[in-house]
Steps between C-alpha positions, in 0.01 A plus 500: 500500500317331780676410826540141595299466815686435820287242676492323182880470452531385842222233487691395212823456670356304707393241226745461282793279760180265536451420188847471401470148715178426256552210288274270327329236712602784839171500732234796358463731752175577274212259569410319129088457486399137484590323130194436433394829506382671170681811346287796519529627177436381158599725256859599328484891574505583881214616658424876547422498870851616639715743337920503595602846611869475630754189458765466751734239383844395642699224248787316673676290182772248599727481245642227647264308519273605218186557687318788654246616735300782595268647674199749356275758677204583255265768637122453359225646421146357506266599288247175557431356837686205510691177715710421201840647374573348145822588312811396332745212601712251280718250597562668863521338834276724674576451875343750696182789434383724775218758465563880655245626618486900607487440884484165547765243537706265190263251389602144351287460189407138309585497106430222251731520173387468145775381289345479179366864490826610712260644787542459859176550716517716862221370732378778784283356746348857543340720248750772297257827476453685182689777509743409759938451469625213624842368469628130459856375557615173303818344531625239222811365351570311182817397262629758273284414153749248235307691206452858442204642684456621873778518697774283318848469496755621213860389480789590291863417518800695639817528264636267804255270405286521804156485466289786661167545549179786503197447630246735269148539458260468171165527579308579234260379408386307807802386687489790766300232683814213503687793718274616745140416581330813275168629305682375178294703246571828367172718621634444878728792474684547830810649677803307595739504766811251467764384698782255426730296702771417350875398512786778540650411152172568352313760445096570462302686230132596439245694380560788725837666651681366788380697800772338732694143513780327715652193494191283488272681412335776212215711555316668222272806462132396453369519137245693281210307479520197241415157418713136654639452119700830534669367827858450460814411762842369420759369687832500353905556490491745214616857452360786354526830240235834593433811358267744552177607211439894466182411680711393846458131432774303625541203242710238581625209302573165659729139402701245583891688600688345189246690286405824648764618221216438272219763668607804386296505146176360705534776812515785195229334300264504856577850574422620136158316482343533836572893508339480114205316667482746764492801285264308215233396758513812698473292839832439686616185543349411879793362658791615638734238292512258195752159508532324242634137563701222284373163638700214352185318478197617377258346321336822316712781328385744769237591799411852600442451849486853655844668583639174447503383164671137382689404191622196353907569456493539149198726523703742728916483465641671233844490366623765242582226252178367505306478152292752392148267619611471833549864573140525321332177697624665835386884459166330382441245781613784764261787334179244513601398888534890606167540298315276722572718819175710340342244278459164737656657808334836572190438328448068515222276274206421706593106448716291252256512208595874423839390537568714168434807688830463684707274220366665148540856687865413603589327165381821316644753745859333415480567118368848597786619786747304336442715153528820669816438722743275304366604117800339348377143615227563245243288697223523244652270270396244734161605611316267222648225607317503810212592227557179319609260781160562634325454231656160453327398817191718455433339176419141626148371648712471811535853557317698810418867510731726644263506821364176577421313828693307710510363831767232557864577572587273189264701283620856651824397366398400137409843446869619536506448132517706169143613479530680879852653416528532191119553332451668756813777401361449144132634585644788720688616186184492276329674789722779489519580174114487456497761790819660449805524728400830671160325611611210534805569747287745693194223550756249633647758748118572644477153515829453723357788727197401515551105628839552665561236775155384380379139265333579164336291164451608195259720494649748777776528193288582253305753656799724614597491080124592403546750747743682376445439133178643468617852643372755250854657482696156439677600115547272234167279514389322233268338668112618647439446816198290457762261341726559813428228770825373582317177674257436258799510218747311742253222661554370116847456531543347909164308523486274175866273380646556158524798272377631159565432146403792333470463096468773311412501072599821368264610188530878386494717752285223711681268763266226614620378890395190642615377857475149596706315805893388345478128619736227346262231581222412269140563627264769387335443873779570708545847318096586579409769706838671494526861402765808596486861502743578302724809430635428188756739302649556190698678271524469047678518241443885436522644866716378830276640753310249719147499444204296765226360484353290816364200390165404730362263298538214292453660153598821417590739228743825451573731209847598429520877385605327183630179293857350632773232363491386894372523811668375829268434814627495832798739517785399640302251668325707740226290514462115666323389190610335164426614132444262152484728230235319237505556116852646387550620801851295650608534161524899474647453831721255398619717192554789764734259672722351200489906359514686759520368853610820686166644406369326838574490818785184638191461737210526174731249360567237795096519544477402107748236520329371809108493399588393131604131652261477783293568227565185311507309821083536464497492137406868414798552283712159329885442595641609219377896510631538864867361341466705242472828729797367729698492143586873631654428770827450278501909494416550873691639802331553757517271833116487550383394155805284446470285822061495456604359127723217692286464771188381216740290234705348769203288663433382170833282458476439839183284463696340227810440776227305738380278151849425415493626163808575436530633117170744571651639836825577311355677211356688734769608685666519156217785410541660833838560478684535145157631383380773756746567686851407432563884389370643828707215723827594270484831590512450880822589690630286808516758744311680753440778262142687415170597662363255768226380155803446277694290776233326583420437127889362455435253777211372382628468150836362518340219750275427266706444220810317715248255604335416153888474316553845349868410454625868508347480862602166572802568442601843664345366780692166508831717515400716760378258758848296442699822589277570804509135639908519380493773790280340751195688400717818620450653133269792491212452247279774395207367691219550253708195275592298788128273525598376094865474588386285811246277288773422226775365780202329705425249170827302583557277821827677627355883424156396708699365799674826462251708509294320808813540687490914401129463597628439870793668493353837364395750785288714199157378474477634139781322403322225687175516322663540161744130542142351663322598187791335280531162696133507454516478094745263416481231264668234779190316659745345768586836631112623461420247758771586733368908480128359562594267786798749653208804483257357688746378781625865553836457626677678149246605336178677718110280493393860451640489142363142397190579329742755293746161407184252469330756222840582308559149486154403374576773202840318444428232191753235719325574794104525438466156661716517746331812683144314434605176684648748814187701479272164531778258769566810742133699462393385906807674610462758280190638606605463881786710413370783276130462621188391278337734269844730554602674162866324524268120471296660244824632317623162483177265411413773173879580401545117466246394347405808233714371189329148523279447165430102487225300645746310659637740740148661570387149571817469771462841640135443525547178692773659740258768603195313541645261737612733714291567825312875573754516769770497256329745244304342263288750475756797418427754230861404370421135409165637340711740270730240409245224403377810273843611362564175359179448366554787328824384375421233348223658317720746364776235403194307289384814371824712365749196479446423159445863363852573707699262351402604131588859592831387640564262220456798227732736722800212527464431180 
C-alpha cells in the first residue's frame, strides 16, 4: 500500500480548523473572476488536458449540525499546455484554491463555477507545461445532502426513541462531485488518501483500512487506483461482526447496535463468495479488507464501492426466521456487489454508455457464484425472469441498445435500468454457451488481467473472448472460426435496441427460420434494418441433445437428420431471442404440454408459456391458442413455469381491474384459481418446510389465492393472524406464510392499525418488509392514503421505501387512483428527492401507469407529462415507455376483449 505523504498530512492539518469557521456568505479567501466572465468550457465531458494522479481529502462532518467541510489536495498531470483547471463541483461553497507549484510559493488561483454542467473552472495566470505535476488545494463546505447522493445523512431510531444519525456517501453515478471538488467521470482513475474528523462517539469507515485514529481524528491508507464513484466514507455509532476469507481478507460487517444480532448470515455469505471470486477469477482480491455496511437509508438495493460496499437494511440483515426470499434476495444482492470488485472496480467502463460492462457483468456473475456456493437456493429458477423483465422493456420503440450514448447526469442515470443489468446478464449467458464455459471463463479472466486498474468498451471485451476461442486446442467447438468474431456477432446485440423473433415452419426434415425485430408496436419501418447473429439451439422429439445452428441472416434453412412430432428452439432459453412456431407447430407443442409436460425442461416450459402470449400481443398467434397451452398448468409443479403462467394471465384481469369490469375480472380470477391451480395451492403446507423453490413457491401461492378469496386460505389465515395479534404479535409464524397471514388481518381497520404499529415496533426488517407489503394491498382506501402520505414523510415508515408503497398500491384495485393522484400532486418533490431520470422515479411513473387501457387515462397521463418542464423530466425514457404501454393496452383490450369473453363465457358455463 502506498504511504500517506508527510508534508501532505501536515499541510492538511493545517486546513482543516480554518475551514471548520467556513460558512455560507464567510469572506472567500479565493478571489471569484469577474461575473461577467464566460465559462471556459462548453461541453458535458471534461476536457483531456489535465489528468488527476493523487487525491488527498480530509472530511470533517458535524453531526450536530448536519453540515460538513473539507479540504482536497489533487496532484495533476498536464498533458496539454494550459491556464485552465476544469473539473467537478456541485452544490459546494468553494472558499479557497491555491496552486503548488514544485519550488515556488502557494498561489491563490481565480475559478468561475458552472452550475448547470456541475463544473467549477481554476484560472492560472501562468502557463501549466505539458508534462509537468502540479498540485491544487481547495477548501469547501456544504450541508449534508436531504436526498440520497453525495455525502448525505441517514438516521434511524434508538429503542429509547432517540433519533441518531450517519453521515454516508453514494456517489455513483456522478455525485462524487457534491462531496469534494473531483474529475467526476470514471476514466480519471486515481489514488485516494482520506482522513476524517469526527466525534469520539463515532467512528469513521472507508475504502481503505484505518492506518491510525484518535479522538478527532481517522487516517486511512491510500487506495489502489480507481475512479470518484468508488469513493466511500461513513461516519457513524454502529458496531461491527469480522471474519477472515482463506485468502487473508478481513471482511467485516457493519449496523446500527440494536441489529448487529442480525450480521451473522451476511458476514458468512461475504466470506463464502469473495474467496469463490478469488479462486474463480484467479486474481486476488486487491485490498487488504471488504465492509459491508447497513445504511438505514438508501435509495438503491446496493453500491460496490471498493472495500466498502453499502446495503439497504433489508438487503443486508438477516434473521433465521426470515422467509425463504429474503435469505435468497440477500446472498444475491451481496454476490453481484463482491462481483463488482473485478467487473466495475478493477477493470471500470470507459464512460456511462458501456455501463453494462460493469452492471450486466455483475448481474450475471451473481446467478453464476451464487449457483456454485449455496446450490440449494436453486438460483436458476429465477434467471428468466431477468430474461423476460427485459424483454418487457426491450420490446417497445422506447427501448435503447445496451450501449448507447449519453452525456447528462440525468441521462447517465436512465441507463440504470433493465436493459444495462439485466439484458445485459441475459446476452452474457447466450455468449457463453455459444462459446462454452471453458472459453468463455478463461476469455473473461484475460480480460481482467489484461485492463486491471485500467477503462475499457466493448470491443477490448470481445477481443480477449476471440482470443481465446479461436485456439486450435479449445474442445467442444461447433463453430469455424471464420464464423468466430465475437464483435462482429456481439455489435448485433449492444449497438442496435430490441431483440429477435425468430419463426420457424417445420416441413419434413426442412425447418424454414426467419428473424425479424419482436416489437409490440405496429410499423413495418421501425423494424427495418434490424438483423442479429444469432446462435440458435434446439432439441426434438426423437433425441434430447442440443443441436446449433447460428443464424447470420435473415432467411435460412436446416435439415433435421430426420422427420419429428416437435421441435423446441431455444433451449432452456439460452438465447435473448423469441420463437413463433408457424403451421402446427404450437400445437404439437401444446399436445407435448397437456401429455406430457416433464418431457421439457421447467425452463423450455416458462420460455413457451412466455413467447406464446407475447405472441398474441402482435397478433402472430390468436388468444385463445396461448389459453389453451396454459390449460396445463393444472398438472404443473414447478415454481418457474407456475409463477411465468401467473405472471402472463394475471395482467390480463388486471386490465379488466383498471376498466372496472367486474363480472370479466372475476371469471378470470375464477379460471385462475379453481381451474389451474386450486390443486397445486391445496397441497401447500403452512410452514417453513422444503427447498428454498418450494418455499418460495408456497409464498407466492397462498398470497395469491388469500388475496383473490380462496376461502380455504382466507380462512386459515384469518385464524392465525387473530391468535398472533391475541399475543401481541409475540406468536411465531413460519415466515414463508406470514406476508398472506399479514394481508388477510390488514383488510380490516383495527388489524391495519395493528400491524402499522408492528411496522414500528418490529426491530426485523423482514418482518418489516413483509407488514409494509400487506398495509400496501388492502381493500381500505382511507388507510391507503395514510401509508402513501406516512411513506413519503419518513418518520415510521423510510422515503427510501415509497416508490415500493406508491407501485403496490397502484396494483391494489382500491388503490389504482389513489397512487396516480400522489404520483402527479407530489412529482416536484419527488424528483428533488430521488433525483430525475433515477430508476426509483422511473419505477414509479411505469409501475403506475402500466395496467391503464382507456383513452381516458392515456389522455390524463399524457397531459400530466407534457406540461411538465425539461427541468422536471419531460423528456425521460420512463414517460416515453408509458405513453407506449398504454397504447398498447388499449389495443389489446379492443382486439382480444370480445374473443376473451366468449372463451370465458363457454368455460363458466
Amino acid at each position: 500500500m502506498l504511504a500517506v505523504p508527510l508534508l501532505v498530512l501536515l499541510l492538511l492539518e493545517a486546513s482543516v480548523p480554518s475551514l471548520a469557521a467556513q460558512l455560507p456568505g464567510s469572506d472567500s479567501a479565493g478571489t471569484p473572476p469577474p461575473a461577467d466572465q464566460a465559462f471556459p468550457w462548453e461541453r458535458m465531458r471534461l476536457p483531456q488536458t489535465v489528468v488527476p494522479l493523487h487525491y488527498n481529502l480530509t472530511v470533517h462532518p458535524d453531526m450536530n449540525t448536519l453540515r460538513f467541510t473539507g479540504v482536497v489536495h489533487i496532484e495533476l498531470e498536464v498533458l496539454e499546455n494550459t491556464t485552465t483547471i476544469v473539473l467537478h463541483s456541485s452544490e459546494l461553497l468553494i472558499s479557497k484554491v491555491t496552486l503548488l507549484v514544485p519550488g515556488g510559493p502557494p498561489t491563490p488561483l481565480r475559478f468561475l463555477e458552472h452550475p448547470a454542467s456541475e463544473q467549477l473552472a481554476l484560472l492560472s495566470d501562468r502557463v501549466l507545461y505539458q508534462g509537468g505535476t502540479y498540485d491544487v488545494l481547495l477548501e469547501f463546505s456544504a450541508n449534508l445532502s436531504d436526498n440520497y447522493h453525495g455525502f448525505y445523512k441517514s438516521s434511524y431510531r434508538a429503542s429509547s426513541g432517540e433519533i441518531r444519525y450517519v453521515a454516508s456517501t453514494q456517489f455513483e453515478a456522478t455525485s462524487a462531485r457534491a462531496a469534494f471538488p473531483c474529475f467526476d467521470e470514471p476514466a480519471f482513475k486515481a489514488n485516494f488518501t482520506i482522513q476524517i474528523v469526527r466525534e469520539p462517539r463515532h467512528i469513521a469507515i472507508s475504502n481503505m483500512p484505518k492506518l491510525a485514529g484518535g479522538l478527532l481524528k481517522d487516517y486511512f491508507d491510500t487506495s489502489v487506483r480507481m475512479s470518484t464513484y468508488l469513493v466511500a466514507f461513513i461516519v457513524s455509532d454502529f458496531l461491527s461482526v469480522s471474519k477472515t476469507t482463506q485468502h487473508g481478507v478481513k471482511i467485516s460487517v457493519y449496523a446500527s447496535p440494536e441489529k448487529i444480532d442480525q450480521t451473522s448470515f451476511a458476514l458468512d455469505a461475504a466470506v463464502k463468495l469473495l474467496d469463490f471470486y478469488d479462486d474463480f477469477f484467479d486474481i486476488p482480491y486487491p485490498l487488504p479488507k471488504q465492509d459491508l455496511v447497513a445504511i438505514p437509508d438508501f435509495q438503491s438495493g446496493a453500491m460496490e464501492n471498493w472495500g466498502l460496499t453499502t446495503y439497504r437494511e433489508a438487503g443486508l440483515l438477516f434473521q433465521p426466521k426470515s422467509s425463504a426470499s429474503d435469505k435468497l434476495g440477500i446472498t444475491m444482492v451481496i454476490a453481484h456487489e463482491l462481483a463488482h470488485q473485478w467487473f466495475g472496480n478493477l477493470v471500470t467502463m470507459e464512460w456511462w454508455n458501456d455501463l453494462w460492462l460493469n452492471e450486466g457483468f455483475a448481474k450475471f456473475m451473481e446467478f453464476v457464484s451464487v449457483d456454485i456456493t449455496y446450490p440449494e437456493l436453486q438460483v436458476d429458477d429465477f434467471f428468466l425472469g431477468k430474461c423476460f423483465n427485459a424483454m418487457e422493456v426491450d420490446s417497445l420503440t422506447s427501448s435503447h441498445p445496451v450501449s448507447t450514448p449519453v452525456e447528462t447526469p440525468s441521462q447517465i442515470r436512465e441507463m440504470f435500468d433493465d436493459v444495462s443489468y439485466s439484458k445485459g446478464a441475459c446476452i452474457l449467458n447466450m455468449l457463453r454457451d455459444f462459446l462454452t464455459r471453458e472459453a468463455f471463463n478463461e476469455g473473461i479472466i484475460r480480460y481482467l488481467r489484461r485492463y486491471s486498474y485500467q477503462n475499457t468498451v466493448n470491443s477490448h471485451l470481445w477481443q480477449s473472448l476471440s482470443n481465446v476461442s479461436r485456439r486450435p486446442d479449445r474442445p467442444h467447438k461447433w463453430y469455424t472460426d471464420d464464423e468466430l468474431d465475437v464483435g462482429t456477432i456481439m455489435d448485433t446485440w449492444t449497438l442496435q435496441e430490441g431483440f429477435p423473433l425468430v419463426t420457424v415452419e417445420v416441413k419434413g426434415r426442412e425447418v424454414r427460420l426467419h428473424q425479424e425485430r419482436y416489437l409490440k408496436t405496429d410499423g413495418p419501418a421501425l423494424s427495418d434494418g434490424f438483423l442479429w447473429k444469432i446462435p440458435l439451439t434446439y432439441k426434438t422429439s426423437h433425441s434430447n441433445t442440443i443441436q446449433r445452428f447460428l443464424l447470420k441472416n435473415k432467411t435460412d434453412v436446416l435439415y433435421l437428420e430426420e422427420e419429428v412430432d416437435w421441435v423446441k428452439f431455444n433451449v432452456d432459453m439460452s438465447g435473448y431471442y423469441m420463437v413463433h412456431y408457424q403451421g402446427q407447430g404450437w400445437s404439437g407443442l401444446t399436445r407435448l404440454l397437456q401429455t406430457n409436460h416433464t418431457a421439457l425442461s421447467s425452463s423450455d416450459r416458462a420460455s413457451l408459456i412466455n413467447n406464446v402470449f407475447q405472441l398474441v400481443s402482435v397478433g402472430k398467434v390468436p388468444l385463445d391458442t396461448a389459453l389453451e397451452l396454459s390449460l396445463y398448468l393444472s398438472r404443473e409443479m414447478e415454481t418457474l413455469a407456475v409463477t411465468q403462467g401467473l405472471s402472463e394471465l394475471v395482467p390480463i384481469y388486471k386490465l379488466m381491474e383498471k376498466r372496472d369490469m367486474k363480472t370479466l375480472e372475476n371469471q378470470m380470477k375464477v379460471r385462475l384459481t379453481p381451474t389451474l391451480l386450486q390443486t397445486l395451492i391445496d397441497q401447500q403446507t403452512w410452514s417453513d418446510s422444503g427447498s428454498v423453490s418450494e418455499r418460495v413457491l408456497r409464498s407466492y401461492l397462498l398470497l395469491f389465492a388469500c388475496v383473490r378469496n380462496h376461502a380455504p386460505c382466507v380462512e386459515k389465515a384469518s385464524r392465525l393472524f387473530h391468535s398472533w395479534k391475541a399475543l401481541d404479535g409475540n406468536m411465531s409464524l413460519p415466515s414463508d406464510i406470514s406476508l398472506c397471514v399479514f394481508a388477510i388481518g390488514a383488510r380490516t381497520p383495527e388489524g391495519w392499525d395493528f400491524l402499522y404499529e408492528m411496522y414500528g415496533r418490529s426491530p426485523d426488517t423482514s418482518v418489516k418488509s413483509r407488514i409494509k407489503t400487506a398495509l400496501s394491498i388492502s381493500p381500505l382506501t382511507d388507510k391507503l392514503h395514510i401509508l402513501l402520505e406516512e411513506s413519503f414523510r419518513g418518520e415510521v415508515l423510510k422515503t427510501q421505501d415509497l416508490p415500493h408503497v406508491v407501485i403496490a398500491v397502484s396494483k391494489n384495485p382500491h388503490g389504482y387512483k389513489l397512487a396516480w393522484d400522489f404520483l402527479r400532486a407530489n412529482w416536484p418533490a419527488l424528483i428533488k428527492k430521488f433525483g430525475e431520470g433515477s430508476s426509483s422515479i422511473a419505477r414509479m411513473v411505469t409501475g403506475v401507469t402500466d395496467q391503464y387501457s382507456t383513452p381516458h387515462m392515456l389522455k390524463e397521463v399524457q397531459e400530466f407529462f407534457g406540461s411538465l418542464t425539461k427541468e422536471m423530466g419531460s423528456e425521460l425514457r420512463c414517460i416515453q415507455q408509458t405513453y407506449e404501454t398504454i397504447e398498447l393496452n388499449i389495443r389489446w383490450v379492443d382486439k382480444h376483449l370480445p374473443l376473451l369473453q366468449q372463451l370465458l363465457q363457454l368455460l363458466h358455463s
